C-alpha cells in the first residue's frame, strides 16, 4: 500500500495541534462574548452552555493523570454542588416536604385546589433551579479546561485576560459616546447609559476590570524581572493599566470603584518593588563602573511616585467631569440609607431564618421574596437578588451549600500555604500567590454588595486564575509528551485516510 502524504496548509496536523493547545483561550473568549449577564432569560445561554459541554468533552479526552490530580479537589467540590442542586429538584412525598419551614403558603394553596397529596421538591421554583443546574455547565467546563493548562500557558491566559478587559473598557467608552439604544450594547436588559462593555451590568464590568488590573500588574512585574526585558510589552501593559484604572472610575459603580482602588494599590506595590529591585541591580553595576548619576536617581524617584500622582489626577478629572453616573459622584451624592438593598435587609434576614437548613432552591430568591415583601417596599421595579450573595447563597442553597463553600476556602488556603508565604508581595517571576489571594478577596468582598460570581464570564476568569495556584513548571515536559502523542495520532489518522 502506498503511503499517502498529509496535506499541507492550515489543516495540517501541526496546525491542528497548535489550535488545540489554544483551546483554553478560545473558551475564554467565547464565554466573554456570550456570558456577560446573570439573568436566566438571555438568548445566548443555550449556545453558551452547549458549547461549554463540548469544551468540557475536549478537555476530558486529553486529560493525563497529572491533570486529574491537579483538579481533584475542585472537581469533587463542583460535583457536590451539582448533586445538591439536583437533589433540590427531586419530588418528595407530602409528608416530607410539607413540614419544612416556609411551605405553609404552598400547602394552603394545594388544599384550596384540592391537591393536598401532591409531591413537590425542596425548591420552591423548580424551573429556576433547573436553570441553575444547567448554568453549572460553564464553571464545570472551566475547571476541566483549566486542568489542560500548565505553568507555561499561564502567561498567555493572563495576557488574554488583560486584552479582553482593555477591549471591554474601550467598548464601554464607545457605548457612552454612541448613546442610548446603540447596537454596541450586547444585552436587552442592561444599564443603557453606563459603560457596561461586554457585560449587562456596570457593577460586574467594574469588578472584572479591577481583577484585570491585578493581572496586568502581575504581568508587568514579571516583565521587569526578565533578564531580557521587552520594553514594548512593558509600555503596553502600562497603558492597559491606565485605561483600566480610568474606566473603573468612570463606570459609575461604587463597589467596583472601591475594588479598583484596592487593586491599584496592590498592583502598585507589586510593580514598585520589582522596579526598585531592578534599579538597585543596575545601580550596583554602574558603581562597579565608577559612574555617578544623581540625575538618574531623581528620575527614578519621579517614575516611582508617578502612578499615585496619576491616579489622583485621573480621579480629579473624573470628579470634575463626572455626573451622577460616575462612581465618585455617586459616592458623594447618594445616601446609603436610601438604597433599597439596605431597606430590604430585615426582610431578607427573616427569609434566611426560615430557609437556612435546606434552602428555598437555587434561583428562587426573586419569587420567594414576593412572599415576604412588606407593603412599604412595594415599587414598580422588582428585587431580583439580595445583593449580598453570601446571604442569598445561604437562603437558596441552605446549609449544604455553606459546607461546600467552606471546603472550597479550606482547599484554596491549603493550596496557597503549600506555596509558602515568603516574599509574598515582592514575589518572583511567575508567582501568582498574591494575585490569587487578591482576586479571592475582591470577589469575596464584592459578593457582600452584589453577585459577580453569578455571571458566567466572571466565573470562568476567576476559576482560570484561582487554579493557577496548582500549576507547576514541571508541566512542560508532560505537555511535550502529550503533544507528541497527539501529533503521532493525527499523522496515523492521515496515513490511514
JSON list of C-alpha atoms in Angstrom, two decimals, residues 172-332:
[
{"chain": "A", "resi": 172, "resn": "UNK", "atom": "CA", "xyz": [-17.71, 50.85, 27.25]},
{"chain": "A", "resi": 173, "resn": "UNK", "atom": "CA", "xyz": [-16.34, 54.26, 26.28]},
{"chain": "A", "resi": 174, "resn": "UNK", "atom": "CA", "xyz": [-17.76, 53.82, 22.78]},
{"chain": "A", "resi": 175, "resn": "UNK", "atom": "CA", "xyz": [-21.13, 52.86, 24.31]},
{"chain": "A", "resi": 176, "resn": "UNK", "atom": "CA", "xyz": [-21.26, 56.15, 26.19]},
{"chain": "A", "resi": 177, "resn": "UNK", "atom": "CA", "xyz": [-20.41, 58.09, 23.05]},
{"chain": "A", "resi": 178, "resn": "UNK", "atom": "CA", "xyz": [-22.99, 56.18, 20.98]},
{"chain": "A", "resi": 179, "resn": "UNK", "atom": "CA", "xyz": [-25.93, 56.97, 23.26]},
{"chain": "A", "resi": 180, "resn": "UNK", "atom": "CA", "xyz": [-28.98, 55.08, 24.47]},
{"chain": "A", "resi": 181, "resn": "UNK", "atom": "CA", "xyz": [-30.21, 52.27, 22.23]},
{"chain": "A", "resi": 182, "resn": "UNK", "atom": "CA", "xyz": [-26.89, 51.82, 20.46]},
{"chain": "A", "resi": 183, "resn": "UNK", "atom": "CA", "xyz": [-26.14, 48.44, 18.88]},
{"chain": "A", "resi": 184, "resn": "UNK", "atom": "CA", "xyz": [-22.88, 48.21, 20.84]},
{"chain": "A", "resi": 185, "resn": "UNK", "atom": "CA", "xyz": [-24.89, 47.28, 23.95]},
{"chain": "A", "resi": 186, "resn": "UNK", "atom": "CA", "xyz": [-24.93, 43.48, 23.79]},
{"chain": "A", "resi": 187, "resn": "UNK", "atom": "CA", "xyz": [-27.88, 42.85, 26.14]},
{"chain": "A", "resi": 188, "resn": "UNK", "atom": "CA", "xyz": [-31.53, 43.90, 26.03]},
{"chain": "A", "resi": 189, "resn": "UNK", "atom": "CA", "xyz": [-31.82, 44.43, 29.79]},
{"chain": "A", "resi": 190, "resn": "UNK", "atom": "CA", "xyz": [-28.79, 46.50, 30.74]},
{"chain": "A", "resi": 191, "resn": "UNK", "atom": "CA", "xyz": [-27.65, 49.89, 32.04]},
{"chain": "A", "resi": 192, "resn": "UNK", "atom": "CA", "xyz": [-28.30, 51.89, 28.84]},
{"chain": "A", "resi": 193, "resn": "UNK", "atom": "CA", "xyz": [-26.37, 54.99, 29.98]},
{"chain": "A", "resi": 194, "resn": "UNK", "atom": "CA", "xyz": [-23.36, 53.25, 31.54]},
{"chain": "A", "resi": 195, "resn": "UNK", "atom": "CA", "xyz": [-20.08, 51.72, 30.41]},
{"chain": "A", "resi": 196, "resn": "UNK", "atom": "CA", "xyz": [-21.08, 48.06, 30.62]},
{"chain": "A", "resi": 197, "resn": "UNK", "atom": "CA", "xyz": [-18.65, 46.79, 27.96]},
{"chain": "A", "resi": 198, "resn": "UNK", "atom": "CA", "xyz": [-19.06, 43.06, 27.38]},
{"chain": "A", "resi": 199, "resn": "UNK", "atom": "CA", "xyz": [-21.42, 42.81, 30.35]},
{"chain": "A", "resi": 200, "resn": "UNK", "atom": "CA", "xyz": [-25.06, 43.58, 31.09]},
{"chain": "A", "resi": 201, "resn": "UNK", "atom": "CA", "xyz": [-24.35, 45.20, 34.47]},
{"chain": "A", "resi": 202, "resn": "UNK", "atom": "CA", "xyz": [-21.90, 48.01, 35.19]},
{"chain": "A", "resi": 203, "resn": "UNK", "atom": "CA", "xyz": [-21.01, 46.61, 38.61]},
{"chain": "A", "resi": 204, "resn": "UNK", "atom": "CA", "xyz": [-19.85, 43.33, 37.11]},
{"chain": "A", "resi": 205, "resn": "UNK", "atom": "CA", "xyz": [-17.91, 45.20, 34.46]},
{"chain": "A", "resi": 206, "resn": "UNK", "atom": "CA", "xyz": [-16.10, 47.24, 37.11]},
{"chain": "A", "resi": 207, "resn": "UNK", "atom": "CA", "xyz": [-15.25, 44.15, 39.17]},
{"chain": "A", "resi": 208, "resn": "UNK", "atom": "CA", "xyz": [-13.78, 42.43, 36.12]},
{"chain": "A", "resi": 209, "resn": "UNK", "atom": "CA", "xyz": [-11.66, 45.45, 35.24]},
{"chain": "A", "resi": 210, "resn": "UNK", "atom": "CA", "xyz": [-10.34, 45.55, 38.81]},
{"chain": "A", "resi": 211, "resn": "UNK", "atom": "CA", "xyz": [-9.35, 41.89, 38.53]},
{"chain": "A", "resi": 212, "resn": "UNK", "atom": "CA", "xyz": [-7.70, 42.55, 35.17]},
{"chain": "A", "resi": 213, "resn": "UNK", "atom": "CA", "xyz": [-5.78, 45.44, 36.73]},
{"chain": "A", "resi": 214, "resn": "UNK", "atom": "CA", "xyz": [-4.26, 42.98, 39.21]},
{"chain": "A", "resi": 215, "resn": "UNK", "atom": "CA", "xyz": [-3.40, 40.62, 36.36]},
{"chain": "A", "resi": 216, "resn": "UNK", "atom": "CA", "xyz": [-1.74, 43.45, 34.40]},
{"chain": "A", "resi": 217, "resn": "UNK", "atom": "CA", "xyz": [0.33, 44.41, 37.43]},
{"chain": "A", "resi": 218, "resn": "UNK", "atom": "CA", "xyz": [1.47, 40.81, 37.90]},
{"chain": "A", "resi": 219, "resn": "UNK", "atom": "CA", "xyz": [2.48, 40.56, 34.24]},
{"chain": "A", "resi": 220, "resn": "UNK", "atom": "CA", "xyz": [4.33, 43.87, 34.43]},
{"chain": "A", "resi": 221, "resn": "UNK", "atom": "CA", "xyz": [6.22, 42.65, 37.49]},
{"chain": "A", "resi": 222, "resn": "UNK", "atom": "CA", "xyz": [7.24, 39.51, 35.59]},
{"chain": "A", "resi": 223, "resn": "UNK", "atom": "CA", "xyz": [8.42, 41.63, 32.65]},
{"chain": "A", "resi": 224, "resn": "UNK", "atom": "CA", "xyz": [10.55, 43.76, 34.96]},
{"chain": "A", "resi": 225, "resn": "UNK", "atom": "CA", "xyz": [12.15, 40.59, 36.34]},
{"chain": "A", "resi": 226, "resn": "UNK", "atom": "CA", "xyz": [13.15, 39.25, 32.93]},
{"chain": "A", "resi": 227, "resn": "UNK", "atom": "CA", "xyz": [16.85, 39.24, 32.06]},
{"chain": "A", "resi": 228, "resn": "UNK", "atom": "CA", "xyz": [15.99, 40.38, 28.54]},
{"chain": "A", "resi": 229, "resn": "UNK", "atom": "CA", "xyz": [13.25, 42.88, 29.16]},
{"chain": "A", "resi": 230, "resn": "UNK", "atom": "CA", "xyz": [10.69, 43.59, 26.45]},
{"chain": "A", "resi": 231, "resn": "UNK", "atom": "CA", "xyz": [10.14, 47.33, 26.57]},
{"chain": "A", "resi": 232, "resn": "UNK", "atom": "CA", "xyz": [7.23, 47.31, 24.16]},
{"chain": "A", "resi": 233, "resn": "UNK", "atom": "CA", "xyz": [5.38, 44.79, 26.36]},
{"chain": "A", "resi": 234, "resn": "UNK", "atom": "CA", "xyz": [6.06, 46.91, 29.44]},
{"chain": "A", "resi": 235, "resn": "UNK", "atom": "CA", "xyz": [4.70, 50.00, 27.72]},
{"chain": "A", "resi": 236, "resn": "UNK", "atom": "CA", "xyz": [1.63, 48.11, 26.51]},
{"chain": "A", "resi": 237, "resn": "UNK", "atom": "CA", "xyz": [0.86, 46.77, 29.98]},
{"chain": "A", "resi": 238, "resn": "UNK", "atom": "CA", "xyz": [1.33, 50.23, 31.48]},
{"chain": "A", "resi": 239, "resn": "UNK", "atom": "CA", "xyz": [-1.13, 51.81, 29.06]},
{"chain": "A", "resi": 240, "resn": "UNK", "atom": "CA", "xyz": [-3.58, 48.95, 29.65]},
{"chain": "A", "resi": 241, "resn": "UNK", "atom": "CA", "xyz": [-3.36, 49.56, 33.42]},
{"chain": "A", "resi": 242, "resn": "UNK", "atom": "CA", "xyz": [-4.03, 53.28, 32.90]},
{"chain": "A", "resi": 243, "resn": "UNK", "atom": "CA", "xyz": [-7.07, 52.53, 30.73]},
{"chain": "A", "resi": 244, "resn": "UNK", "atom": "CA", "xyz": [-8.42, 50.02, 33.25]},
{"chain": "A", "resi": 245, "resn": "UNK", "atom": "CA", "xyz": [-7.91, 52.41, 36.18]},
{"chain": "A", "resi": 246, "resn": "UNK", "atom": "CA", "xyz": [-9.65, 55.30, 34.46]},
{"chain": "A", "resi": 247, "resn": "UNK", "atom": "CA", "xyz": [-12.51, 53.09, 33.27]},
{"chain": "A", "resi": 248, "resn": "UNK", "atom": "CA", "xyz": [-13.24, 51.75, 36.75]},
{"chain": "A", "resi": 249, "resn": "UNK", "atom": "CA", "xyz": [-13.65, 55.32, 37.97]},
{"chain": "A", "resi": 250, "resn": "UNK", "atom": "CA", "xyz": [-15.87, 56.30, 35.04]},
{"chain": "A", "resi": 251, "resn": "UNK", "atom": "CA", "xyz": [-18.20, 53.28, 35.07]},
{"chain": "A", "resi": 252, "resn": "UNK", "atom": "CA", "xyz": [-20.29, 54.53, 37.99]},
{"chain": "A", "resi": 253, "resn": "UNK", "atom": "CA", "xyz": [-20.15, 51.50, 40.27]},
{"chain": "A", "resi": 254, "resn": "UNK", "atom": "CA", "xyz": [-19.39, 52.39, 43.88]},
{"chain": "A", "resi": 255, "resn": "UNK", "atom": "CA", "xyz": [-18.38, 48.87, 44.89]},
{"chain": "A", "resi": 256, "resn": "UNK", "atom": "CA", "xyz": [-16.44, 48.47, 41.65]},
{"chain": "A", "resi": 257, "resn": "UNK", "atom": "CA", "xyz": [-14.66, 51.76, 42.27]},
{"chain": "A", "resi": 258, "resn": "UNK", "atom": "CA", "xyz": [-13.60, 50.60, 45.73]},
{"chain": "A", "resi": 259, "resn": "UNK", "atom": "CA", "xyz": [-12.36, 47.32, 44.24]},
{"chain": "A", "resi": 260, "resn": "UNK", "atom": "CA", "xyz": [-10.43, 49.27, 41.61]},
{"chain": "A", "resi": 261, "resn": "UNK", "atom": "CA", "xyz": [-8.68, 51.41, 44.25]},
{"chain": "A", "resi": 262, "resn": "UNK", "atom": "CA", "xyz": [-7.67, 48.29, 46.19]},
{"chain": "A", "resi": 263, "resn": "UNK", "atom": "CA", "xyz": [-6.46, 46.60, 43.00]},
{"chain": "A", "resi": 264, "resn": "UNK", "atom": "CA", "xyz": [-4.43, 49.68, 42.06]},
{"chain": "A", "resi": 265, "resn": "UNK", "atom": "CA", "xyz": [-2.75, 49.85, 45.47]},
{"chain": "A", "resi": 266, "resn": "UNK", "atom": "CA", "xyz": [-1.83, 46.15, 45.42]},
{"chain": "A", "resi": 267, "resn": "UNK", "atom": "CA", "xyz": [-0.63, 46.36, 41.83]},
{"chain": "A", "resi": 268, "resn": "UNK", "atom": "CA", "xyz": [1.42, 49.47, 42.55]},
{"chain": "A", "resi": 269, "resn": "UNK", "atom": "CA", "xyz": [3.12, 47.74, 45.49]},
{"chain": "A", "resi": 270, "resn": "UNK", "atom": "CA", "xyz": [3.94, 44.68, 43.38]},
{"chain": "A", "resi": 271, "resn": "UNK", "atom": "CA", "xyz": [5.28, 46.62, 40.39]},
{"chain": "A", "resi": 272, "resn": "UNK", "atom": "CA", "xyz": [7.06, 49.20, 42.56]},
{"chain": "A", "resi": 273, "resn": "UNK", "atom": "CA", "xyz": [9.02, 46.56, 44.45]},
{"chain": "A", "resi": 274, "resn": "UNK", "atom": "CA", "xyz": [10.03, 44.76, 41.25]},
{"chain": "A", "resi": 275, "resn": "UNK", "atom": "CA", "xyz": [11.08, 48.02, 39.60]},
{"chain": "A", "resi": 276, "resn": "UNK", "atom": "CA", "xyz": [13.05, 49.14, 42.65]},
{"chain": "A", "resi": 277, "resn": "UNK", "atom": "CA", "xyz": [14.85, 45.80, 42.81]},
{"chain": "A", "resi": 278, "resn": "UNK", "atom": "CA", "xyz": [15.77, 46.07, 39.13]},
{"chain": "A", "resi": 279, "resn": "UNK", "atom": "CA", "xyz": [17.02, 49.62, 39.53]},
{"chain": "A", "resi": 280, "resn": "UNK", "atom": "CA", "xyz": [19.10, 48.64, 42.56]},
{"chain": "A", "resi": 281, "resn": "UNK", "atom": "CA", "xyz": [20.73, 45.92, 40.49]},
{"chain": "A", "resi": 282, "resn": "UNK", "atom": "CA", "xyz": [21.50, 48.39, 37.70]},
{"chain": "A", "resi": 283, "resn": "UNK", "atom": "CA", "xyz": [22.93, 50.87, 40.21]},
{"chain": "A", "resi": 284, "resn": "UNK", "atom": "CA", "xyz": [25.24, 48.17, 41.51]},
{"chain": "A", "resi": 285, "resn": "UNK", "atom": "CA", "xyz": [26.58, 47.57, 38.03]},
{"chain": "A", "resi": 286, "resn": "UNK", "atom": "CA", "xyz": [27.06, 51.31, 37.50]},
{"chain": "A", "resi": 287, "resn": "UNK", "atom": "CA", "xyz": [29.01, 51.63, 40.75]},
{"chain": "A", "resi": 288, "resn": "UNK", "atom": "CA", "xyz": [31.26, 48.86, 39.58]},
{"chain": "A", "resi": 289, "resn": "UNK", "atom": "CA", "xyz": [31.99, 51.04, 36.56]},
{"chain": "A", "resi": 290, "resn": "UNK", "atom": "CA", "xyz": [32.54, 54.01, 38.95]},
{"chain": "A", "resi": 291, "resn": "UNK", "atom": "CA", "xyz": [29.76, 56.08, 37.48]},
{"chain": "A", "resi": 292, "resn": "UNK", "atom": "CA", "xyz": [27.77, 58.62, 39.47]},
{"chain": "A", "resi": 293, "resn": "UNK", "atom": "CA", "xyz": [24.35, 59.55, 38.15]},
{"chain": "A", "resi": 294, "resn": "UNK", "atom": "CA", "xyz": [22.48, 61.84, 40.56]},
{"chain": "A", "resi": 295, "resn": "UNK", "atom": "CA", "xyz": [20.13, 62.90, 37.78]},
{"chain": "A", "resi": 296, "resn": "UNK", "atom": "CA", "xyz": [19.20, 59.29, 37.17]},
{"chain": "A", "resi": 297, "resn": "UNK", "atom": "CA", "xyz": [18.41, 58.86, 40.86]},
{"chain": "A", "resi": 298, "resn": "UNK", "atom": "CA", "xyz": [15.98, 61.77, 40.72]},
{"chain": "A", "resi": 299, "resn": "UNK", "atom": "CA", "xyz": [14.42, 60.34, 37.57]},
{"chain": "A", "resi": 300, "resn": "UNK", "atom": "CA", "xyz": [13.90, 57.01, 39.31]},
{"chain": "A", "resi": 301, "resn": "UNK", "atom": "CA", "xyz": [12.08, 58.69, 42.19]},
{"chain": "A", "resi": 302, "resn": "UNK", "atom": "CA", "xyz": [9.87, 60.51, 39.71]},
{"chain": "A", "resi": 303, "resn": "UNK", "atom": "CA", "xyz": [8.97, 57.25, 37.97]},
{"chain": "A", "resi": 304, "resn": "UNK", "atom": "CA", "xyz": [8.28, 55.56, 41.30]},
{"chain": "A", "resi": 305, "resn": "UNK", "atom": "CA", "xyz": [5.93, 58.28, 42.54]},
{"chain": "A", "resi": 306, "resn": "UNK", "atom": "CA", "xyz": [4.24, 58.94, 39.19]},
{"chain": "A", "resi": 307, "resn": "UNK", "atom": "CA", "xyz": [1.50, 56.23, 39.40]},
{"chain": "A", "resi": 308, "resn": "UNK", "atom": "CA", "xyz": [-0.13, 57.54, 42.61]},
{"chain": "A", "resi": 309, "resn": "UNK", "atom": "CA", "xyz": [0.01, 61.08, 41.27]},
{"chain": "A", "resi": 310, "resn": "UNK", "atom": "CA", "xyz": [-1.52, 59.86, 38.02]},
{"chain": "A", "resi": 311, "resn": "UNK", "atom": "CA", "xyz": [-4.30, 58.12, 39.93]},
{"chain": "A", "resi": 312, "resn": "UNK", "atom": "CA", "xyz": [-5.12, 61.31, 41.84]},
{"chain": "A", "resi": 313, "resn": "UNK", "atom": "CA", "xyz": [-5.13, 63.24, 38.57]},
{"chain": "A", "resi": 314, "resn": "UNK", "atom": "CA", "xyz": [-7.49, 60.75, 36.96]},
{"chain": "A", "resi": 315, "resn": "UNK", "atom": "CA", "xyz": [-9.84, 60.85, 39.95]},
{"chain": "A", "resi": 316, "resn": "UNK", "atom": "CA", "xyz": [-9.78, 64.64, 39.93]},
{"chain": "A", "resi": 317, "resn": "UNK", "atom": "CA", "xyz": [-10.72, 64.76, 36.25]},
{"chain": "A", "resi": 318, "resn": "UNK", "atom": "CA", "xyz": [-13.48, 62.21, 36.80]},
{"chain": "A", "resi": 319, "resn": "UNK", "atom": "CA", "xyz": [-14.83, 64.20, 39.73]},
{"chain": "A", "resi": 320, "resn": "UNK", "atom": "CA", "xyz": [-14.74, 67.40, 37.69]},
{"chain": "A", "resi": 321, "resn": "UNK", "atom": "CA", "xyz": [-16.36, 65.93, 34.59]},
{"chain": "A", "resi": 322, "resn": "UNK", "atom": "CA", "xyz": [-18.43, 63.27, 36.31]},
{"chain": "A", "resi": 323, "resn": "UNK", "atom": "CA", "xyz": [-22.18, 63.27, 36.61]},
{"chain": "A", "resi": 324, "resn": "UNK", "atom": "CA", "xyz": [-24.24, 61.04, 38.84]},
{"chain": "A", "resi": 325, "resn": "UNK", "atom": "CA", "xyz": [-23.24, 58.14, 36.62]},
{"chain": "A", "resi": 326, "resn": "UNK", "atom": "CA", "xyz": [-19.62, 58.30, 37.79]},
{"chain": "A", "resi": 327, "resn": "UNK", "atom": "CA", "xyz": [-18.60, 56.29, 40.83]},
{"chain": "A", "resi": 328, "resn": "UNK", "atom": "CA", "xyz": [-17.07, 59.29, 42.60]},
{"chain": "A", "resi": 329, "resn": "UNK", "atom": "CA", "xyz": [-20.21, 61.37, 42.16]},
{"chain": "A", "resi": 330, "resn": "UNK", "atom": "CA", "xyz": [-22.38, 58.51, 43.40]},
{"chain": "A", "resi": 331, "resn": "UNK", "atom": "CA", "xyz": [-20.18, 58.15, 46.47]},
{"chain": "A", "resi": 332, "resn": "UNK", "atom": "CA", "xyz": [-20.73, 61.82, 47.27]}
]
